[in-house]
Short mmCIF file of N, CA and C in Angstrom, two decimals:
data_model
loop_
_atom_site.label_atom_id
_atom_site.label_comp_id
_atom_site.label_asym_id
_atom_site.label_seq_id
_atom_site.Cartn_x
_atom_site.Cartn_y
_atom_site.Cartn_z
N MET A 1 -64.85 43.75 -13.15
CA MET A 1 -64.51 43.02 -11.97
C MET A 1 -65.15 43.75 -10.77
N THR A 2 -65.82 42.97 -9.97
CA THR A 2 -66.50 43.57 -8.82
C THR A 2 -65.50 43.77 -7.68
N ASP A 3 -65.96 44.52 -6.70
CA ASP A 3 -65.09 44.78 -5.56
C ASP A 3 -64.75 43.49 -4.82
N SER A 4 -65.70 42.59 -4.74
CA SER A 4 -65.48 41.31 -4.06
C SER A 4 -64.43 40.49 -4.81
N GLU A 5 -64.50 40.49 -6.13
CA GLU A 5 -63.52 39.76 -6.94
C GLU A 5 -62.13 40.39 -6.80
N LYS A 6 -62.10 41.71 -6.78
CA LYS A 6 -60.82 42.40 -6.60
C LYS A 6 -60.20 42.06 -5.25
N LEU A 7 -61.07 42.06 -4.23
CA LEU A 7 -60.60 41.74 -2.90
C LEU A 7 -60.10 40.30 -2.84
N ASP A 8 -60.81 39.36 -3.45
CA ASP A 8 -60.36 37.96 -3.49
C ASP A 8 -59.02 37.84 -4.22
N TYR A 9 -58.89 38.59 -5.30
CA TYR A 9 -57.64 38.57 -6.07
C TYR A 9 -56.48 39.08 -5.22
N LEU A 10 -56.70 40.18 -4.52
CA LEU A 10 -55.65 40.75 -3.68
C LEU A 10 -55.30 39.82 -2.52
N VAL A 11 -56.31 39.18 -1.93
CA VAL A 11 -56.06 38.24 -0.83
C VAL A 11 -55.24 37.07 -1.34
N ASN A 12 -55.61 36.55 -2.52
CA ASN A 12 -54.84 35.44 -3.11
C ASN A 12 -53.41 35.87 -3.41
N LYS A 13 -53.27 37.07 -3.94
CA LYS A 13 -51.94 37.61 -4.25
C LYS A 13 -51.13 37.77 -2.98
N PHE A 14 -51.79 38.27 -1.91
CA PHE A 14 -51.10 38.43 -0.64
C PHE A 14 -50.68 37.08 -0.08
N ASP A 15 -51.54 36.08 -0.17
CA ASP A 15 -51.20 34.73 0.30
C ASP A 15 -50.01 34.17 -0.48
N TRP A 16 -50.00 34.39 -1.78
CA TRP A 16 -48.90 33.91 -2.63
C TRP A 16 -47.59 34.60 -2.22
N ILE A 17 -47.65 35.91 -2.04
CA ILE A 17 -46.46 36.66 -1.62
C ILE A 17 -45.99 36.20 -0.24
N ALA A 18 -46.91 36.01 0.67
CA ALA A 18 -46.56 35.54 2.02
C ALA A 18 -45.89 34.17 1.95
N GLN A 19 -46.41 33.29 1.10
CA GLN A 19 -45.81 31.97 0.94
C GLN A 19 -44.41 32.07 0.35
N GLU A 20 -44.20 32.98 -0.58
CA GLU A 20 -42.88 33.20 -1.18
C GLU A 20 -41.90 33.71 -0.13
N ILE A 21 -42.36 34.59 0.74
CA ILE A 21 -41.51 35.12 1.81
C ILE A 21 -41.12 34.00 2.77
N ILE A 22 -42.06 33.14 3.10
CA ILE A 22 -41.77 32.01 3.99
C ILE A 22 -40.73 31.09 3.34
N THR A 23 -40.91 30.83 2.05
CA THR A 23 -39.95 29.99 1.32
C THR A 23 -38.56 30.63 1.31
N LEU A 24 -38.51 31.94 1.09
CA LEU A 24 -37.24 32.65 1.09
C LEU A 24 -36.57 32.58 2.46
N LYS A 25 -37.36 32.74 3.52
CA LYS A 25 -36.81 32.65 4.87
C LYS A 25 -36.24 31.26 5.13
N GLU A 26 -36.93 30.24 4.69
CA GLU A 26 -36.43 28.87 4.85
C GLU A 26 -35.12 28.68 4.08
N ASP A 27 -35.10 29.22 2.85
CA ASP A 27 -33.89 29.10 2.04
C ASP A 27 -32.72 29.84 2.69
N VAL A 28 -32.97 31.02 3.22
CA VAL A 28 -31.92 31.78 3.88
C VAL A 28 -31.43 31.03 5.13
N GLY A 29 -32.34 30.44 5.86
CA GLY A 29 -31.96 29.65 7.04
C GLY A 29 -31.07 28.47 6.65
N THR A 30 -31.44 27.78 5.57
CA THR A 30 -30.62 26.67 5.07
C THR A 30 -29.24 27.16 4.65
N LEU A 31 -29.20 28.29 3.96
CA LEU A 31 -27.92 28.85 3.54
C LEU A 31 -27.05 29.23 4.73
N LYS A 32 -27.66 29.77 5.77
CA LYS A 32 -26.90 30.12 6.98
C LYS A 32 -26.29 28.88 7.61
N GLN A 33 -27.07 27.79 7.66
CA GLN A 33 -26.55 26.55 8.23
C GLN A 33 -25.37 26.02 7.40
N LYS A 34 -25.53 26.04 6.09
CA LYS A 34 -24.46 25.56 5.22
C LYS A 34 -23.23 26.45 5.34
N MET A 35 -23.45 27.73 5.48
CA MET A 35 -22.34 28.67 5.62
C MET A 35 -21.58 28.41 6.93
N ALA A 36 -22.31 28.10 7.99
CA ALA A 36 -21.67 27.80 9.27
C ALA A 36 -20.80 26.55 9.14
N VAL A 37 -21.30 25.55 8.43
CA VAL A 37 -20.52 24.32 8.23
C VAL A 37 -19.27 24.64 7.42
N LEU A 38 -19.41 25.43 6.37
CA LEU A 38 -18.26 25.80 5.54
C LEU A 38 -17.23 26.60 6.34
N GLU A 39 -17.70 27.50 7.17
CA GLU A 39 -16.78 28.29 8.00
C GLU A 39 -16.00 27.38 8.94
N GLN A 40 -16.66 26.37 9.50
CA GLN A 40 -15.98 25.44 10.39
C GLN A 40 -14.95 24.62 9.61
N GLN A 41 -15.31 24.19 8.40
CA GLN A 41 -14.36 23.43 7.59
C GLN A 41 -13.14 24.27 7.21
N VAL A 42 -13.36 25.52 6.87
CA VAL A 42 -12.24 26.42 6.54
C VAL A 42 -11.35 26.62 7.76
N ALA A 43 -11.95 26.78 8.93
CA ALA A 43 -11.17 26.94 10.16
C ALA A 43 -10.33 25.68 10.41
N ASN A 44 -10.93 24.50 10.20
CA ASN A 44 -10.20 23.25 10.39
C ASN A 44 -9.05 23.14 9.39
N LEU A 45 -9.28 23.54 8.15
CA LEU A 45 -8.22 23.50 7.15
C LEU A 45 -7.09 24.45 7.51
N ARG A 46 -7.43 25.61 7.99
CA ARG A 46 -6.40 26.58 8.40
C ARG A 46 -5.56 26.02 9.54
N MET A 47 -6.21 25.39 10.52
CA MET A 47 -5.47 24.81 11.63
C MET A 47 -4.57 23.68 11.14
N TYR A 48 -5.06 22.84 10.23
CA TYR A 48 -4.26 21.75 9.66
C TYR A 48 -3.06 22.32 8.92
N GLN A 49 -3.31 23.35 8.15
CA GLN A 49 -2.22 23.99 7.40
C GLN A 49 -1.17 24.54 8.36
N GLU A 50 -1.62 25.21 9.40
CA GLU A 50 -0.71 25.84 10.34
C GLU A 50 0.04 24.82 11.19
N ASN A 51 -0.65 23.77 11.62
CA ASN A 51 -0.06 22.83 12.57
C ASN A 51 0.66 21.65 11.91
N VAL A 52 0.25 21.28 10.70
CA VAL A 52 0.82 20.09 10.06
C VAL A 52 1.63 20.43 8.81
N LEU A 53 1.01 21.13 7.90
CA LEU A 53 1.67 21.36 6.61
C LEU A 53 2.86 22.31 6.72
N GLU A 54 2.69 23.44 7.37
CA GLU A 54 3.76 24.43 7.44
C GLU A 54 5.02 23.88 8.13
N PRO A 55 4.89 23.21 9.29
CA PRO A 55 6.11 22.64 9.89
C PRO A 55 6.77 21.59 8.99
N GLY A 56 5.95 20.78 8.33
CA GLY A 56 6.50 19.78 7.41
C GLY A 56 7.24 20.42 6.25
N LEU A 57 6.65 21.46 5.70
CA LEU A 57 7.30 22.16 4.59
C LEU A 57 8.59 22.83 5.04
N LYS A 58 8.59 23.36 6.26
CA LYS A 58 9.81 23.97 6.78
C LYS A 58 10.91 22.94 6.91
N ARG A 59 10.55 21.73 7.41
CA ARG A 59 11.55 20.67 7.53
C ARG A 59 12.10 20.27 6.17
N VAL A 60 11.23 20.15 5.19
CA VAL A 60 11.67 19.80 3.84
C VAL A 60 12.59 20.88 3.29
N ALA A 61 12.22 22.14 3.49
CA ALA A 61 13.03 23.25 2.99
C ALA A 61 14.40 23.27 3.68
N GLU A 62 14.41 23.03 4.99
CA GLU A 62 15.69 23.00 5.71
C GLU A 62 16.57 21.86 5.20
N GLY A 63 15.95 20.70 4.97
CA GLY A 63 16.70 19.58 4.43
C GLY A 63 17.25 19.88 3.05
N HIS A 64 16.44 20.58 2.26
CA HIS A 64 16.90 20.95 0.92
C HIS A 64 18.09 21.90 1.00
N LEU A 65 18.04 22.84 1.93
CA LEU A 65 19.16 23.77 2.10
C LEU A 65 20.41 23.03 2.53
N ASP A 66 20.25 22.06 3.46
CA ASP A 66 21.41 21.28 3.89
C ASP A 66 22.01 20.50 2.73
N LEU A 67 21.15 19.87 1.92
CA LEU A 67 21.64 19.13 0.76
C LEU A 67 22.34 20.05 -0.22
N ASN A 68 21.77 21.22 -0.41
CA ASN A 68 22.37 22.18 -1.33
C ASN A 68 23.75 22.60 -0.84
N ARG A 69 23.87 22.86 0.47
CA ARG A 69 25.17 23.24 1.04
C ARG A 69 26.18 22.11 0.86
N LYS A 70 25.74 20.88 1.11
CA LYS A 70 26.65 19.74 0.98
C LYS A 70 27.08 19.57 -0.46
N LEU A 71 26.16 19.77 -1.40
CA LEU A 71 26.51 19.67 -2.81
C LEU A 71 27.54 20.72 -3.19
N ILE A 72 27.32 21.94 -2.73
CA ILE A 72 28.27 23.01 -3.04
C ILE A 72 29.63 22.68 -2.46
N GLU A 73 29.66 22.17 -1.23
CA GLU A 73 30.93 21.79 -0.62
C GLU A 73 31.59 20.66 -1.40
N ALA A 74 30.80 19.71 -1.86
CA ALA A 74 31.36 18.58 -2.61
C ALA A 74 31.92 19.03 -3.95
N LEU A 75 31.29 20.02 -4.55
CA LEU A 75 31.74 20.49 -5.86
C LEU A 75 32.93 21.43 -5.77
N LYS A 76 33.15 22.00 -4.60
CA LYS A 76 34.28 22.91 -4.45
C LYS A 76 35.58 22.11 -4.51
N THR A 77 36.50 22.61 -5.24
CA THR A 77 37.83 22.01 -5.21
C THR A 77 38.77 23.04 -4.63
N SER A 78 39.64 22.57 -3.80
CA SER A 78 40.56 23.51 -3.18
C SER A 78 41.59 23.96 -4.20
N GLU A 79 42.23 25.04 -3.89
CA GLU A 79 43.27 25.56 -4.78
C GLU A 79 44.39 24.55 -4.92
N GLU A 80 44.71 23.86 -3.83
CA GLU A 80 45.78 22.87 -3.88
C GLU A 80 45.43 21.72 -4.83
N GLU A 81 44.18 21.24 -4.75
CA GLU A 81 43.75 20.17 -5.66
C GLU A 81 43.81 20.63 -7.10
N GLU A 82 43.43 21.85 -7.34
CA GLU A 82 43.46 22.40 -8.70
C GLU A 82 44.91 22.49 -9.21
N MET A 83 45.82 22.93 -8.35
CA MET A 83 47.23 23.01 -8.74
C MET A 83 47.79 21.62 -9.01
N LEU A 84 47.44 20.64 -8.18
CA LEU A 84 47.89 19.27 -8.40
C LEU A 84 47.38 18.73 -9.74
N TYR A 85 46.11 19.03 -10.03
CA TYR A 85 45.53 18.59 -11.30
C TYR A 85 46.32 19.18 -12.47
N LEU A 86 46.65 20.46 -12.40
CA LEU A 86 47.40 21.11 -13.47
C LEU A 86 48.81 20.52 -13.60
N ARG A 87 49.46 20.27 -12.44
CA ARG A 87 50.82 19.70 -12.48
C ARG A 87 50.81 18.31 -13.09
N VAL A 88 49.82 17.49 -12.69
CA VAL A 88 49.73 16.14 -13.26
C VAL A 88 49.49 16.21 -14.76
N ASN A 89 48.66 17.13 -15.18
CA ASN A 89 48.38 17.30 -16.60
C ASN A 89 49.66 17.67 -17.36
N VAL A 90 50.44 18.59 -16.82
CA VAL A 90 51.69 19.00 -17.46
C VAL A 90 52.66 17.82 -17.50
N LEU A 91 52.77 17.07 -16.40
CA LEU A 91 53.67 15.93 -16.36
C LEU A 91 53.26 14.85 -17.36
N GLU A 92 51.94 14.63 -17.49
CA GLU A 92 51.46 13.65 -18.49
C GLU A 92 51.87 14.07 -19.89
N CYS A 93 51.72 15.33 -20.19
CA CYS A 93 52.12 15.82 -21.51
C CYS A 93 53.63 15.65 -21.71
N ASP A 94 54.41 15.95 -20.68
CA ASP A 94 55.86 15.78 -20.77
C ASP A 94 56.21 14.31 -20.99
N MET A 95 55.53 13.40 -20.30
CA MET A 95 55.79 11.97 -20.46
C MET A 95 55.49 11.51 -21.88
N VAL A 96 54.40 12.03 -22.45
CA VAL A 96 54.06 11.67 -23.83
C VAL A 96 55.19 12.11 -24.75
N ARG A 97 55.72 13.31 -24.56
CA ARG A 97 56.82 13.80 -25.40
C ARG A 97 58.09 12.96 -25.21
N VAL A 98 58.39 12.60 -23.95
CA VAL A 98 59.58 11.78 -23.68
C VAL A 98 59.45 10.42 -24.35
N LYS A 99 58.27 9.80 -24.24
CA LYS A 99 58.04 8.51 -24.88
C LYS A 99 58.17 8.61 -26.39
N GLU A 100 57.65 9.70 -26.95
CA GLU A 100 57.76 9.89 -28.41
C GLU A 100 59.24 10.01 -28.80
N LYS A 101 60.03 10.77 -28.02
CA LYS A 101 61.44 10.93 -28.35
C LYS A 101 62.19 9.60 -28.20
N LEU A 102 61.88 8.83 -27.19
CA LEU A 102 62.53 7.54 -26.98
C LEU A 102 62.16 6.55 -28.10
N ALA A 103 60.95 6.65 -28.56
CA ALA A 103 60.50 5.75 -29.62
C ALA A 103 61.21 6.09 -30.93
N LEU A 104 61.53 7.36 -31.16
CA LEU A 104 62.23 7.77 -32.39
C LEU A 104 63.71 7.43 -32.34
N ALA A 105 64.28 7.39 -31.19
CA ALA A 105 65.73 7.19 -31.07
C ALA A 105 66.16 5.76 -31.27
#
């Protein structure tokens, strides 16, 4: 290979490398633009989450707590109600025995 051929080869190689660098710069520029769009979308999502979703979830959670408290209150029976239930149960059993004795007599 002559010096002229070597020089032509190197010039062609340099042109190819320069073209690759230009292509890479264009690709990086495109990626930067896309990244900026993504960053803006993430910021918008964060604001939506903070301003819309979180307050809504808090309201739902508060409502759930209120319902839970009401359910617990509804399920609670007072000591007096419990005593009345026991007395009625005892009286029912006594009535069954009285009826059985009357039926035998």
